[in-house]
Structure formats: structure tokens, C-alpha cells
Amino acid sequence: MKCELISVGTELLVGDTLNTNVQFLSRELSLLGIPVYFHTTVGDNPKRLEEAVRIAFNRSDLIITTGGLGPTQDDLTKEVIAELFKKKLIQDEKTKEDLLQYFVNREFTMTPNNLKQTFIPESAEILFNPCGTAPGILLKEQGRMIIMLPGPPREMTRVFEEAVLPILKHDNNQLVISRYYNLSDIGESAAEDRLLDLIDTQVNPTIATYAKMGEVLIRITANGNDENEMNALLDHYEEIMLSRFEDNIFSFSKDSLQITVCKLLLERNITLATAESCTGGLIASQVTEYPGISKIFGTGLVTYSNEAKINLLGIKKETLDTYGAVSNETAIEMCENLQKISQAMLCVSVTGIAGPDGGSAEKPVGLVYIGVCFDGKTDVYHYHFNGDRKIVQQKTANKVFHLIRKTIVDKSK
């Protein structure tokens, strides 16, 4: 089954909106063993949209569109597709009832143009949208399947997961099993280099790498009809992954490093406190994104100026005068004094030069010191991160999460 994704919306073409829908759909479809051959983006123009659908219909078995199902005049996806395949648009009473109730529940006044969303091409199947007003639509035509999904990512995701996914799984006979290995403290090119012998000869399973700042996700996917045989293949590859990346694997799932560390702290009931300078509270902010983290995280200080370091953390003025705010000695005092203030089991301090100004030959932009105090021992690590101010800050936060995990895991060995 060959698939094509058509994204509808002028806002995508002019760059006003980032198209995250194609990334989500391509990933989910590949997990089902359904290859996506083409991505097409077309503006809110009926002639160009018709041409895009016609081309896709002639070369693909499954066509998924996103966008153009809303109430306004430029929402034309189902109208164009209905006309292309000579289908009448018929008002669906259940969809109308759901739409009216949607507005009643939210105490909004519904404008008449919203009723446009209740008209569905004849013979099409309605895909319920649990968090929006435009339902998805499934149309089967000449042995091909056309699925129309709403454009807003939150709505598109829910309709796909709850309505489309069961249909595609039912129609796809082949089993697909994937295992994930999430790595930190290694770049994508270095990770791929360790796997080149497998990648160059891959047939089944297949290996894919996905990188984001500070992390590399490796997905190994087996296809087949015998689950035991597929798992035996994946077990062999897992042995290889463990032998080559034992020190880098932080999760056997798609969980980010941040989520993995928060889970680890909660599971082991290790309390955490942070004292940040150059990251300005970024680490504490990312920690507090995790639900229930208040059980172990109680103190996050931002001591950006020297005065704040002295007044809030009790850093000695002599330390700052002699070694400077960005130094091994200051990072140690920040971390150890934070432990006294917070009584947390694990304390982290960060001080550095995020730039673009403030650097020198001795202490260049990107120089960062990270202190980790745990179980009566303090370690300080220093790094020189490349990139602009925001990148240096994010790389620092990523490294902090890596060091927190490493400190806990190493202590338990």
C-alpha cells in the first residue's frame, strides 16, 4: 500500500504555520508498515487542490489530506474531492446534532456558516472528532482510500488515533513490531557510524535514527507474520544495541531524557533542587512540566547576578572576586550551599556564559560549569557549548538531565 499525504492551507506555504501534521502521520504510518511516498502541500485554491488530489489518486493507494474541513469559505477540501468524484454533499443529522451540542456545552453562539461542516460526501464514512467541530471523512473510491482529517494538530491527532488507526490496522495484514532506544551524550552521526554495518545491509529489521538537541532516538522495526520470529530478530538487535550503546541508552521508549529523569527521581524518591545562573530557570521549568513532580522537587533558585548568588545562596564574595561567577569554585559553592538551604538529596548548580557577549579568551562564550551534589559528594563538570544564546542554554539543560541520571545510575551500581 503506497500512501500520499496532502496538506491543505496557504498558511503552510507562506511559512506562517509549521506543518507538524506530516511528521506525525509519516511516523505513525511507518509504524504500521505503510510507506509514505509523497508529501504535497497546496494552498486554499480549488483548482490546484483538485490537481493535487487527481495526481495522488493516480499514483497512491491511500491518500490522507489534512486541513480545509472548517466552516469558512476557504475550507474546500471535501467540496473539491466530492466534485472530483461526482459525489453529492448531504447533510448528516448526527453530525449536526453533535455540532449544536458542542456550542451549547461551551456556551458559544454558533454562526450559520458552521453548518457547512455537517455536509458529507455521499457514501462516505464519518470519522468522529472528539475535540473540534469538523469531523474527519473516509471515502473509498475505485479500490483506493481517501481520508480527510482536520488541520489543527490536536484535532488531527485525536481523529487519527481514535478513528483512522483501527481501520488501517484492520486492513493491513502484516505485523509490525518496533523497539526504541533513546540515547544521550552522543550525536546522530556518531550513533549512526556505530550502526553503519547494519544500516548498509538492512532488509528486515530496519533501523531509523531521529535526532533532536541532546538526544538520538533509534527505532528498530521488524515486519512479518510470525510474532515469535520477529521478536527473535529484535532480541538479536537488542544485544547489539546494548553492546554498542550501553552507556548512552537512557530509555527503551520514546520518552525524552527530561521525562525519563523525572520518572527516575519519583520512582526512587530522590528529592531535587536547582540553582541556575546562565539558564535562568530553564531547568526548573522543564522539571515542573512533569505531572506530580512536586513530590520530589521543592526548590528552584535563579541567581543570575552576583548579588543574588551572595544574598540567596551565600556564595562568598571572595570566591566571586578571586575566581569569578563562571568557575569551578562558584559552581561548588552554589551546589553545596543549595543543599544546606533546600535539604534536597540531589542538588544541581549551573553557571556559565550563554552569550552572545560577556566572553573572553580565558572564558569564552559557551563555557558552562555544572555542579552535582549527591550523597555527600560534589562533582563539577565544565563544557564549552557551541551555538547562539538559546542553544547554549538548552544544551546546558540537556546535559544537566544527563548528569542527574548518570549520577543516580552510577551510584546504584
mmCIF file with all atom_site columns, N, CA and C in Angstrom, residues 121-157:
data_model
loop_
_atom_site.group_PDB
_atom_site.id
_atom_site.type_symbol
_atom_site.label_atom_id
_atom_site.label_alt_id
_atom_site.label_comp_id
_atom_site.label_asym_id
_atom_site.label_entity_id
_atom_site.label_seq_id
_atom_site.pdbx_PDB_ins_code
_atom_site.Cartn_x
_atom_site.Cartn_y
_atom_site.Cartn_z
_atom_site.occupancy
_atom_site.B_iso_or_equiv
_atom_site.pdbx_formal_charge
_atom_site.auth_seq_id
_atom_site.auth_comp_id
_atom_site.auth_asym_id
_atom_site.auth_atom_id
_atom_site.pdbx_PDB_model_num
ATOM 1   N N  . PRO A 1 121 ? -19.781 14.020 1.872  1.00 0.00 ? 121 PRO A N  1
ATOM 2   C CA . PRO A 1 121 ? -19.971 13.380 0.559  1.00 0.00 ? 121 PRO A CA 1
ATOM 3   C C  . PRO A 1 121 ? -20.759 12.069 0.704  1.00 0.00 ? 121 PRO A C  1
ATOM 4   N N  . GLU A 1 122 ? -21.680 11.853 -0.206 1.00 0.00 ? 122 GLU A N  1
ATOM 5   C CA . GLU A 1 122 ? -22.483 10.634 -0.147 1.00 0.00 ? 122 GLU A CA 1
ATOM 6   C C  . GLU A 1 122 ? -21.591 9.396  -0.201 1.00 0.00 ? 122 GLU A C  1
ATOM 7   N N  . SER A 1 123 ? -22.004 8.374  0.518  1.00 0.00 ? 123 SER A N  1
ATOM 8   C CA . SER A 1 123 ? -21.318 7.078  0.639  1.00 0.00 ? 123 SER A CA 1
ATOM 9   C C  . SER A 1 123 ? -20.045 7.159  1.472  1.00 0.00 ? 123 SER A C  1
ATOM 10  N N  . ALA A 1 124 ? -19.717 8.324  1.999  1.00 0.00 ? 124 ALA A N  1
ATOM 11  C CA . ALA A 1 124 ? -18.511 8.467  2.825  1.00 0.00 ? 124 ALA A CA 1
ATOM 12  C C  . ALA A 1 124 ? -18.805 8.077  4.266  1.00 0.00 ? 124 ALA A C  1
ATOM 13  N N  . GLU A 1 125 ? -17.761 7.701  4.990  1.00 0.00 ? 125 GLU A N  1
ATOM 14  C CA . GLU A 1 125 ? -17.873 7.361  6.409  1.00 0.00 ? 125 GLU A CA 1
ATOM 15  C C  . GLU A 1 125 ? -17.398 8.543  7.243  1.00 0.00 ? 125 GLU A C  1
ATOM 16  N N  . ILE A 1 126 ? -18.138 8.848  8.298  1.00 0.00 ? 126 ILE A N  1
ATOM 17  C CA . ILE A 1 126 ? -17.792 9.971  9.161  1.00 0.00 ? 126 ILE A CA 1
ATOM 18  C C  . ILE A 1 126 ? -16.843 9.499  10.254 1.00 0.00 ? 126 ILE A C  1
ATOM 19  N N  . LEU A 1 127 ? -15.760 10.251 10.459 1.00 0.00 ? 127 LEU A N  1
ATOM 20  C CA . LEU A 1 127 ? -14.781 9.952  11.497 1.00 0.00 ? 127 LEU A CA 1
ATOM 21  C C  . LEU A 1 127 ? -14.943 10.988 12.608 1.00 0.00 ? 127 LEU A C  1
ATOM 22  N N  . PHE A 1 128 ? -15.464 10.559 13.744 1.00 0.00 ? 128 PHE A N  1
ATOM 23  C CA . PHE A 1 128 ? -15.828 11.480 14.819 1.00 0.00 ? 128 PHE A CA 1
ATOM 24  C C  . PHE A 1 128 ? -14.619 12.259 15.321 1.00 0.00 ? 128 PHE A C  1
ATOM 25  N N  . ASN A 1 129 ? -14.826 13.562 15.500 1.00 0.00 ? 129 ASN A N  1
ATOM 26  C CA . ASN A 1 129 ? -13.802 14.460 16.037 1.00 0.00 ? 129 ASN A CA 1
ATOM 27  C C  . ASN A 1 129 ? -14.175 14.802 17.478 1.00 0.00 ? 129 ASN A C  1
ATOM 28  N N  . PRO A 1 130 ? -13.467 14.271 18.483 1.00 0.00 ? 130 PRO A N  1
ATOM 29  C CA . PRO A 1 130 ? -13.858 14.485 19.879 1.00 0.00 ? 130 PRO A CA 1
ATOM 30  C C  . PRO A 1 130 ? -13.466 15.841 20.444 1.00 0.00 ? 130 PRO A C  1
ATOM 31  N N  . CYS A 1 131 ? -12.662 16.608 19.712 1.00 0.00 ? 131 CYS A N  1
ATOM 32  C CA . CYS A 1 131 ? -12.218 17.887 20.289 1.00 0.00 ? 131 CYS A CA 1
ATOM 33  C C  . CYS A 1 131 ? -12.312 19.042 19.297 1.00 0.00 ? 131 CYS A C  1
ATOM 34  N N  . GLY A 1 132 ? -13.224 18.935 18.332 1.00 0.00 ? 132 GLY A N  1
ATOM 35  C CA . GLY A 1 132 ? -13.411 20.023 17.377 1.00 0.00 ? 132 GLY A CA 1
ATOM 36  C C  . GLY A 1 132 ? -14.751 19.910 16.686 1.00 0.00 ? 132 GLY A C  1
ATOM 37  N N  . THR A 1 133 ? -14.991 20.808 15.759 1.00 0.00 ? 133 THR A N  1
ATOM 38  C CA . THR A 1 133 ? -16.307 20.851 15.104 1.00 0.00 ? 133 THR A CA 1
ATOM 39  C C  . THR A 1 133 ? -16.321 20.187 13.734 1.00 0.00 ? 133 THR A C  1
ATOM 40  N N  . ALA A 1 134 ? -15.143 19.977 13.134 1.00 0.00 ? 134 ALA A N  1
ATOM 41  C CA . ALA A 1 134 ? -15.093 19.383 11.794 1.00 0.00 ? 134 ALA A CA 1
ATOM 42  C C  . ALA A 1 134 ? -14.761 17.900 11.900 1.00 0.00 ? 134 ALA A C  1
ATOM 43  N N  . PRO A 1 135 ? -15.687 17.012 11.509 1.00 0.00 ? 135 PRO A N  1
ATOM 44  C CA . PRO A 1 135 ? -15.372 15.586 11.556 1.00 0.00 ? 135 PRO A CA 1
ATOM 45  C C  . PRO A 1 135 ? -14.411 15.204 10.436 1.00 0.00 ? 135 PRO A C  1
ATOM 46  N N  . GLY A 1 136 ? -13.699 14.103 10.642 1.00 0.00 ? 136 GLY A N  1
ATOM 47  C CA . GLY A 1 136 ? -12.927 13.536 9.551  1.00 0.00 ? 136 GLY A CA 1
ATOM 48  C C  . GLY A 1 136 ? -13.847 12.770 8.623  1.00 0.00 ? 136 GLY A C  1
ATOM 49  N N  . ILE A 1 137 ? -13.352 12.437 7.447  1.00 0.00 ? 137 ILE A N  1
ATOM 50  C CA . ILE A 1 137 ? -14.174 11.762 6.432  1.00 0.00 ? 137 ILE A CA 1
ATOM 51  C C  . ILE A 1 137 ? -13.346 10.677 5.755  1.00 0.00 ? 137 ILE A C  1
ATOM 52  N N  . LEU A 1 138 ? -13.958 9.510  5.573  1.00 0.00 ? 138 LEU A N  1
ATOM 53  C CA . LEU A 1 138 ? -13.314 8.407  4.859  1.00 0.00 ? 138 LEU A CA 1
ATOM 54  C C  . LEU A 1 138 ? -14.123 8.100  3.608  1.00 0.00 ? 138 LEU A C  1
ATOM 55  N N  . LEU A 1 139 ? -13.459 8.144  2.466  1.00 0.00 ? 139 LEU A N  1
ATOM 56  C CA . LEU A 1 139 ? -14.113 7.872  1.192  1.00 0.00 ? 139 LEU A CA 1
ATOM 57  C C  . LEU A 1 139 ? -13.340 6.785  0.464  1.00 0.00 ? 139 LEU A C  1
ATOM 58  N N  . LYS A 1 140 ? -14.044 5.729  0.058  1.00 0.00 ? 140 LYS A N  1
ATOM 59  C CA . LYS A 1 140 ? -13.423 4.661  -0.722 1.00 0.00 ? 140 LYS A CA 1
ATOM 60  C C  . LYS A 1 140 ? -13.874 4.789  -2.168 1.00 0.00 ? 140 LYS A C  1
ATOM 61  N N  . GLU A 1 141 ? -12.908 4.795  -3.067 1.00 0.00 ? 141 GLU A N  1
ATOM 62  C CA . GLU A 1 141 ? -13.211 5.044  -4.474 1.00 0.00 ? 141 GLU A CA 1
ATOM 63  C C  . GLU A 1 141 ? -12.243 4.246  -5.346 1.00 0.00 ? 141 GLU A C  1
ATOM 64  N N  . GLN A 1 142 ? -12.801 3.351  -6.165 1.00 0.00 ? 142 GLN A N  1
ATOM 65  C CA . GLN A 1 142 ? -12.021 2.582  -7.132 1.00 0.00 ? 142 GLN A CA 1
ATOM 66  C C  . GLN A 1 142 ? -10.846 1.846  -6.482 1.00 0.00 ? 142 GLN A C  1
ATOM 67  N N  . GLY A 1 143 ? -11.115 1.242  -5.341 1.00 0.00 ? 143 GLY A N  1
ATOM 68  C CA . GLY A 1 143 ? -10.090 0.460  -4.662 1.00 0.00 ? 143 GLY A CA 1
ATOM 69  C C  . GLY A 1 143 ? -9.079  1.273  -3.892 1.00 0.00 ? 143 GLY A C  1
ATOM 70  N N  . ARG A 1 144 ? -9.273  2.577  -3.869 1.00 0.00 ? 144 ARG A N  1
ATOM 71  C CA . ARG A 1 144 ? -8.373  3.453  -3.120 1.00 0.00 ? 144 ARG A CA 1
ATOM 72  C C  . ARG A 1 144 ? -9.112  4.059  -1.931 1.00 0.00 ? 144 ARG A C  1
ATOM 73  N N  . MET A 1 145 ? -8.343  4.523  -0.968 1.00 0.00 ? 145 MET A N  1
ATOM 74  C CA . MET A 1 145 ? -8.930  5.096  0.232  1.00 0.00 ? 145 MET A CA 1
ATOM 75  C C  . MET A 1 145 ? -8.468  6.540  0.371  1.00 0.00 ? 145 MET A C  1
ATOM 76  N N  . ILE A 1 146 ? -9.440  7.436  0.532  1.00 0.00 ? 146 ILE A N  1
ATOM 77  C CA . ILE A 1 146 ? -9.136  8.854  0.758  1.00 0.00 ? 146 ILE A CA 1
ATOM 78  C C  . ILE A 1 146 ? -9.631  9.217  2.150  1.00 0.00 ? 146 ILE A C  1
ATOM 79  N N  . ILE A 1 147 ? -8.726  9.674  2.986  1.00 0.00 ? 147 ILE A N  1
ATOM 80  C CA . ILE A 1 147 ? -9.075  10.053 4.355  1.00 0.00 ? 147 ILE A CA 1
ATOM 81  C C  . ILE A 1 147 ? -8.831  11.542 4.510  1.00 0.00 ? 147 ILE A C  1
ATOM 82  N N  . MET A 1 148 ? -9.862  12.258 4.892  1.00 0.00 ? 148 MET A N  1
ATOM 83  C CA . MET A 1 148 ? -9.766  13.702 5.111  1.00 0.00 ? 148 MET A CA 1
ATOM 84  C C  . MET A 1 148 ? -9.778  13.986 6.604  1.00 0.00 ? 148 MET A C  1
ATOM 85  N N  . LEU A 1 149 ? -8.739  14.648 7.090  1.00 0.00 ? 149 LEU A N  1
ATOM 86  C CA . LEU A 1 149 ? -8.608  14.949 8.513  1.00 0.00 ? 149 LEU A CA 1
ATOM 87  C C  . LEU A 1 149 ? -8.587  16.451 8.736  1.00 0.00 ? 149 LEU A C  1
ATOM 88  N N  . PRO A 1 150 ? -9.066  16.911 9.899  1.00 0.00 ? 150 PRO A N  1
ATOM 89  C CA . PRO A 1 150 ? -8.997  18.343 10.199 1.00 0.00 ? 150 PRO A CA 1
ATOM 90  C C  . PRO A 1 150 ? -7.552  18.806 10.312 1.00 0.00 ? 150 PRO A C  1
ATOM 91  N N  . GLY A 1 151 ? -7.330  20.095 10.096 1.00 0.00 ? 151 GLY A N  1
ATOM 92  C CA . GLY A 1 151 ? -5.977  20.633 10.082 1.00 0.00 ? 151 GLY A CA 1
ATOM 93  C C  . GLY A 1 151 ? -5.334  20.888 11.432 1.00 0.00 ? 151 GLY A C  1
ATOM 94  N N  . PRO A 1 152 ? -6.079  21.415 12.447 1.00 0.00 ? 152 PRO A N  1
ATOM 95  C CA . PRO A 1 152 ? -5.449  21.674 13.740 1.00 0.00 ? 152 PRO A CA 1
ATOM 96  C C  . PRO A 1 152 ? -4.809  20.403 14.302 1.00 0.00 ? 152 PRO A C  1
ATOM 97  N N  . PRO A 1 153 ? -3.521  20.432 14.638 1.00 0.00 ? 153 PRO A N  1
ATOM 98  C CA . PRO A 1 153 ? -2.812  19.211 15.042 1.00 0.00 ? 153 PRO A CA 1
ATOM 99  C C  . PRO A 1 153 ? -3.484  18.431 16.166 1.00 0.00 ? 153 PRO A C  1
ATOM 100 N N  . ARG A 1 154 ? -4.026  19.132 17.144 1.00 0.00 ? 154 ARG A N  1
ATOM 101 C CA . ARG A 1 154 ? -4.660  18.430 18.262 1.00 0.00 ? 154 ARG A CA 1
ATOM 102 C C  . ARG A 1 154 ? -5.860  17.628 17.780 1.00 0.00 ? 154 ARG A C  1
ATOM 103 N N  . GLU A 1 155 ? -6.665  18.214 16.906 1.00 0.00 ? 155 GLU A N  1
ATOM 104 C CA . GLU A 1 155 ? -7.835  17.522 16.369 1.00 0.00 ? 155 GLU A CA 1
ATOM 105 C C  . GLU A 1 155 ? -7.413  16.397 15.424 1.00 0.00 ? 155 GLU A C  1
ATOM 106 N N  . MET A 1 156 ? -6.458  16.696 14.555 1.00 0.00 ? 156 MET A N  1
ATOM 107 C CA . MET A 1 156 ? -5.996  15.697 13.598 1.00 0.00 ? 156 MET A CA 1
ATOM 108 C C  . MET A 1 156 ? -5.475  14.451 14.311 1.00 0.00 ? 156 MET A C  1
ATOM 109 N N  . THR A 1 157 ? -4.685  14.672 15.359 1.00 0.00 ? 157 THR A N  1
ATOM 110 C CA . THR A 1 157 ? -4.093  13.563 16.105 1.00 0.00 ? 157 THR A CA 1
ATOM 111 C C  . THR A 1 157 ? -5.160  12.681 16.740 1.00 0.00 ? 157 THR A C  1
#
